[in-house]
XYZ file of C-alpha atoms in Angstrom:
370
model
C 9.771 1.399 -25.971
C 10.938 1.317 -22.372
C 13.067 3.766 -20.427
C 16.542 2.697 -19.351
C 17.274 2.271 -15.650
C 19.370 5.450 -15.576
C 16.587 7.383 -17.249
C 14.040 5.978 -14.839
C 15.999 7.036 -11.760
C 16.767 10.434 -13.284
C 13.048 11.003 -13.881
C 11.937 9.712 -10.508
C 14.549 11.677 -8.633
C 12.440 14.747 -9.371
C 9.725 13.318 -7.124
C 11.978 12.956 -4.064
C 13.663 16.272 -3.517
C 15.581 18.384 -1.043
C 13.924 19.969 1.993
C 10.886 22.117 1.064
C 9.845 25.534 2.241
C 7.222 25.720 4.969
C 4.607 26.748 2.397
C 5.299 23.580 0.420
C 5.063 21.269 3.419
C 1.729 22.894 4.237
C 0.289 21.652 0.929
C -1.204 18.423 2.215
C -2.964 20.136 5.120
C -4.409 22.572 2.584
C -5.878 19.591 0.756
C -7.177 17.841 3.865
C -7.263 20.101 6.940
C -7.294 18.160 10.228
C -9.024 19.033 13.451
C -6.840 19.595 16.548
C -7.163 16.048 17.858
C -5.934 14.838 21.226
C -5.048 11.349 22.432
C -8.640 10.912 23.619
C -10.171 11.921 20.309
C -7.654 10.324 17.925
C -8.987 8.413 14.967
C -9.445 4.755 15.823
C -8.104 2.396 13.158
C -9.698 -0.995 13.740
C -9.281 -4.462 12.283
C -11.729 -5.167 9.462
C -13.504 -8.047 11.204
C -13.880 -6.007 14.415
C -16.080 -3.538 12.544
C -19.808 -4.132 12.322
C -21.361 -4.983 8.960
C -22.847 -1.498 8.772
C -19.454 0.081 9.471
C -17.813 -2.029 6.786
C -20.551 -0.987 4.367
C -19.864 2.650 5.196
C -16.225 2.100 4.283
C -17.158 0.352 1.033
C -19.602 3.109 0.168
C -16.940 5.768 0.646
C -14.527 3.904 -1.646
C -17.269 3.609 -4.251
C -17.896 7.332 -3.857
C -14.259 8.102 -4.672
C -14.638 6.022 -7.821
C -17.356 8.415 -9.015
C -15.233 11.525 -8.605
C -13.216 12.836 -11.516
C -9.481 12.378 -11.817
C -7.314 15.197 -10.465
C -4.785 14.744 -13.231
C -4.894 17.245 -16.067
C -6.933 16.076 -19.071
C -4.830 13.740 -21.172
C -2.059 13.459 -18.563
C -2.926 9.903 -17.459
C -5.936 8.766 -19.516
C -5.916 5.353 -17.815
C -6.875 6.999 -14.513
C -10.422 8.172 -15.064
C -11.459 8.757 -11.432
C -10.042 9.993 -8.144
C -9.732 6.526 -6.637
C -7.532 5.273 -9.485
C -5.419 8.423 -9.160
C -3.934 6.694 -6.106
C -2.765 3.808 -8.266
C -1.438 6.202 -10.908
C 0.622 8.191 -8.417
C 1.828 4.965 -6.834
C 3.009 3.833 -10.270
C 4.835 7.114 -10.869
C 6.773 6.778 -7.615
C 7.041 2.994 -7.336
C 10.744 2.804 -8.152
C 11.502 5.286 -5.389
C 9.342 4.020 -2.575
C 9.768 0.238 -2.584
C 12.775 -1.714 -1.303
C 14.131 1.683 -0.281
C 14.580 3.953 2.707
C 11.293 5.750 2.095
C 9.027 2.682 1.851
C 7.459 2.919 5.306
C 7.174 6.696 5.308
C 5.633 6.901 1.850
C 2.942 4.377 2.597
C 2.071 5.929 5.968
C 1.279 9.216 4.275
C -0.306 7.520 1.251
C -2.900 5.641 3.292
C -3.511 8.693 5.454
C -4.406 10.697 2.348
C -6.813 7.909 1.426
C -8.289 8.058 4.944
C -8.911 11.795 4.598
C -10.400 11.284 1.148
C -12.816 8.675 2.494
C -13.971 11.148 5.134
C -14.739 13.612 2.340
C -16.971 10.910 0.830
C -19.188 10.224 3.831
C -17.024 7.853 5.859
C -17.621 8.810 9.525
C -15.060 11.364 10.693
C -14.389 9.480 13.926
C -13.549 6.224 12.135
C -10.092 5.508 10.822
C -8.840 3.365 7.976
C -9.315 -0.338 8.789
C -6.447 -2.799 8.718
C -6.027 -6.485 7.832
C -4.430 -8.506 10.642
C -3.148 -11.368 8.484
C -2.611 -14.110 11.094
C -6.250 -13.853 12.200
C -7.297 -15.093 8.741
C -5.152 -18.218 8.697
C -7.101 -21.447 9.162
C -10.277 -20.364 7.350
C -10.349 -20.012 3.560
C -9.993 -16.377 2.563
C -12.948 -16.679 0.221
C -15.071 -17.410 3.292
C -13.675 -14.526 5.364
C -15.303 -11.187 6.120
C -12.813 -9.640 3.720
C -13.447 -11.675 0.609
C -16.641 -13.744 0.989
C -18.436 -11.696 -1.661
C -21.123 -10.456 0.717
C -22.308 -6.817 0.652
C -20.111 -6.066 3.694
C -16.936 -7.563 2.165
C -14.387 -6.130 -0.262
C -15.857 -8.405 -2.909
C -15.175 -12.027 -3.669
C -12.379 -14.063 -5.157
C -11.937 -14.136 -8.899
C -13.729 -16.784 -10.905
C -11.796 -20.027 -10.517
C -9.567 -20.855 -13.478
C -8.858 -24.598 -13.588
C -5.434 -25.915 -14.456
C -3.404 -22.899 -13.324
C 0.324 -23.473 -13.207
C 2.179 -23.095 -9.927
C 3.639 -19.629 -9.462
C 7.436 -19.458 -9.731
C 9.515 -16.799 -8.012
C 11.679 -15.197 -10.694
C 14.859 -13.163 -10.374
C 13.031 -9.854 -10.180
C 10.710 -10.937 -7.388
C 13.246 -12.968 -5.386
C 14.635 -9.980 -3.402
C 11.098 -9.093 -2.325
C 10.486 -12.467 -0.656
C 14.003 -13.166 0.631
C 14.962 -14.981 2.843
C 11.764 -17.055 3.039
C 11.689 -17.854 -0.671
C 14.332 -17.735 -3.369
C 14.510 -17.607 -7.147
C 13.075 -20.764 -8.709
C 10.828 -21.667 -5.763
C 7.256 -22.554 -6.609
C 4.175 -21.639 -4.601
C 0.738 -23.251 -4.921
C -1.899 -21.744 -7.165
C -4.671 -19.604 -5.770
C -8.373 -20.392 -5.672
C -9.478 -17.849 -8.283
C -7.573 -16.132 -11.055
C -10.447 -14.742 -13.087
C -12.663 -11.678 -12.890
C -14.332 -10.708 -9.610
C -18.083 -11.158 -10.179
C -19.502 -11.178 -6.629
C -19.874 -8.491 -4.002
C -18.651 -4.887 -3.923
C -16.345 -3.867 -6.785
C -17.503 -6.850 -8.874
C -17.457 -6.461 -12.653
C -15.215 -3.405 -12.433
C -13.259 -2.445 -15.534
C -9.707 -1.285 -14.892
C -7.634 0.754 -17.323
C -4.228 0.964 -15.622
C -1.880 -1.986 -16.021
C -1.295 -4.814 -15.730
C 2.484 -4.478 -15.627
C 4.874 -7.429 -15.260
C 7.349 -7.591 -12.390
C 10.156 -7.315 -14.961
C 9.232 -3.628 -15.344
C 11.017 -3.046 -12.039
C 14.194 -3.640 -14.023
C 13.329 -1.967 -17.323
C 10.986 0.804 -16.230
C 7.376 1.219 -17.273
C 6.660 1.350 -21.023
C 6.298 4.792 -22.568
C 2.585 4.188 -23.132
C 1.805 3.071 -19.561
C -0.584 5.987 -19.079
C -2.862 4.904 -21.947
C -6.091 2.994 -21.326
C -5.885 -0.781 -21.353
C -9.377 -2.057 -20.433
C -9.469 -5.319 -18.479
C -11.523 -6.790 -15.679
C -10.720 -6.597 -11.974
C -9.266 -9.970 -10.940
C -8.236 -11.770 -7.761
C -6.548 -15.079 -7.037
C -6.742 -15.629 -3.273
C -3.961 -17.830 -1.928
C -4.298 -19.237 1.590
C -0.977 -21.086 1.359
C 0.992 -17.883 0.767
C -0.705 -16.115 3.667
C 0.184 -19.012 5.947
C 3.786 -19.111 4.725
C 4.677 -15.419 4.637
C 2.246 -13.674 6.998
C 1.909 -16.000 9.969
C 2.128 -15.056 13.644
C 5.697 -16.322 14.045
C 6.930 -13.971 11.321
C 5.133 -11.053 12.938
C 6.614 -11.906 16.331
C 10.101 -12.062 14.832
C 9.546 -8.755 13.035
C 8.516 -7.024 16.241
C 11.683 -8.328 17.920
C 13.921 -6.636 15.332
C 16.703 -4.690 17.063
C 17.064 -1.955 14.456
C 15.424 -0.519 11.346
C 17.745 -2.454 9.032
C 16.605 -5.782 10.474
C 12.981 -4.600 10.618
C 12.922 -3.715 6.928
C 14.748 -6.890 5.906
C 12.158 -9.059 7.646
C 9.270 -6.913 6.449
C 10.064 -7.393 2.752
C 8.691 -10.937 2.507
C 5.755 -10.138 4.795
C 4.827 -7.145 2.654
C 5.080 -9.039 -0.615
C 3.223 -11.960 0.938
C 0.070 -9.901 1.388
C 0.197 -8.776 -2.231
C 0.689 -12.301 -3.600
C -2.027 -13.625 -1.274
C -4.693 -11.463 -2.924
C -3.398 -11.787 -6.467
C -4.711 -9.872 -9.461
C -3.816 -6.169 -9.450
C -2.631 -6.498 -5.835
C 0.351 -8.435 -7.221
C 1.167 -5.592 -9.605
C 4.234 -3.796 -8.249
C 3.121 -0.522 -9.817
C -0.686 -0.276 -9.612
C -1.608 -2.492 -6.640
C -3.788 0.265 -5.082
C -6.390 -0.578 -7.734
C -7.594 -3.261 -5.300
C -9.204 -1.722 -2.180
C -7.536 -4.488 -0.151
C -4.274 -2.572 -0.669
C -5.173 0.019 1.943
C -6.034 -2.556 4.616
C -2.832 -4.447 3.873
C -0.743 -1.309 4.254
C -2.755 -0.299 7.291
C -1.446 -3.459 8.942
C 2.112 -2.687 7.835
C 1.841 0.811 9.275
C 0.354 -0.648 12.463
C 3.370 -2.907 12.932
C 5.790 -0.058 12.226
C 3.878 2.124 14.704
C 4.093 -0.570 17.379
C 7.788 -1.168 16.684
C 8.552 2.557 16.886
C 6.662 2.810 20.176
C 8.904 0.179 21.795
C 11.790 2.674 21.783
C 10.707 6.083 20.452
C 13.983 7.791 21.271
C 15.998 5.624 18.895
C 13.340 4.456 16.445
C 11.114 7.441 15.705
C 13.469 8.985 13.163
C 15.402 5.879 12.168
C 15.794 5.189 8.433
C 17.735 2.730 6.332
C 18.332 3.048 2.618
C 18.247 5.531 -0.234
C 15.470 7.023 -2.330
C 15.734 4.419 -5.093
C 14.536 0.860 -5.644
C 17.063 -1.607 -4.187
C 19.116 1.364 -2.900
C 21.380 2.046 -5.903
C 24.800 3.428 -4.897
C 24.222 6.638 -6.892
C 21.084 7.602 -4.935
C 21.223 9.544 -1.659
C 20.449 8.131 1.777
C 17.102 9.329 3.097
C 16.990 11.594 6.132
C 14.437 13.633 8.049
C 14.687 16.318 5.364
C 13.957 13.975 2.429
C 10.777 15.110 0.700
C 8.107 12.958 -0.894
C 5.854 14.563 -3.494
C 2.327 13.156 -3.546
C 1.370 15.325 -6.491
C -2.344 15.599 -7.205
C -3.134 13.591 -4.077
C -1.630 15.866 -1.458
C 1.522 17.826 -2.195
C 4.915 17.500 -0.500
C 5.918 16.256 2.934
C 9.187 15.454 4.694
C 9.999 12.113 6.294
C 10.315 13.914 9.619
C 6.682 15.041 9.379
C 5.594 11.464 8.694
C 7.503 9.807 11.528
C 4.990 10.181 14.384
C 1.354 9.026 14.027
C 0.382 10.989 17.135
C 1.952 14.372 16.388
C 1.819 17.139 13.811
C -0.176 16.136 10.748
C -1.433 12.859 12.260
C -3.542 11.804 15.195
C -4.577 8.147 14.935
C -4.284 4.980 16.960
C -4.553 1.289 16.114
C -6.970 -0.613 18.333
């Protein structure tokens, strides 16, 4: 059985609430207290390939560490999340129909990856190193399965999935079309990827996942009632160089950075964002549980980097600029987001307002992209 759309939005509305008390907004700092950083000591978020092999291994080791820690959900609450790392995917699934194609998309993911960054530091990742990012255009021209990200070496995020011959071309359906508009439209086909099967080389190889997979049609119907139950399956990827070149090239980034307002910025970002997810394939293509793939956090690091750069072009008008409501595709019966809109990160980090999230160099944050 699946929830109706009205039931879905009624349920999810409880996760995006009115302005909190000061004690509530303090919750995330209570989880992950930050030092009083300055501009000179801000965390440095660097591009993956700019890190040394040893630094990349430190990052991988910290992610693996999180996978050994117990889930923060109450016993039996989400059986399919059996460790702290997969709790990120579970919470993402719970909030997915609030924080995608909506006014809170950028804010939610800024805080989400920052919580991951803090969690990695608690697992041995050096405290002066920030979350890495994936600068997509730099990976065009060389096959992704030969890149530092996905070549299957010990300092990569693991390899491509085992190649599955005879894959059909991927067709954009009605549910995915808004996510890749205006570059692609319903009925367009994109080439197949180079993998498709289980990841068997490098870090995170031979991992068994229990959350998902969920079809894109669940964005319309809501997740099934039993989505929290274990569904064992292997960790897959299906790297797609053609999609990266089409949706995440330098020209698209240049156009995005030239956007005159947040409405135009978000409209252009939609296809770029979805492009990174389709490029990796496997759970990264899953609208609900894409954080199961560690590449998720580098992908969204890049998105946050671009938003940070765009905000910095005109802080006075862009720092607290929002566009949209707190529901998927901005339904007319959902409220417009504002500085006082609250996002609830639950077991990951409590509640925070959009105003608190707006500046990466003030308040709860102190990081720079280099």
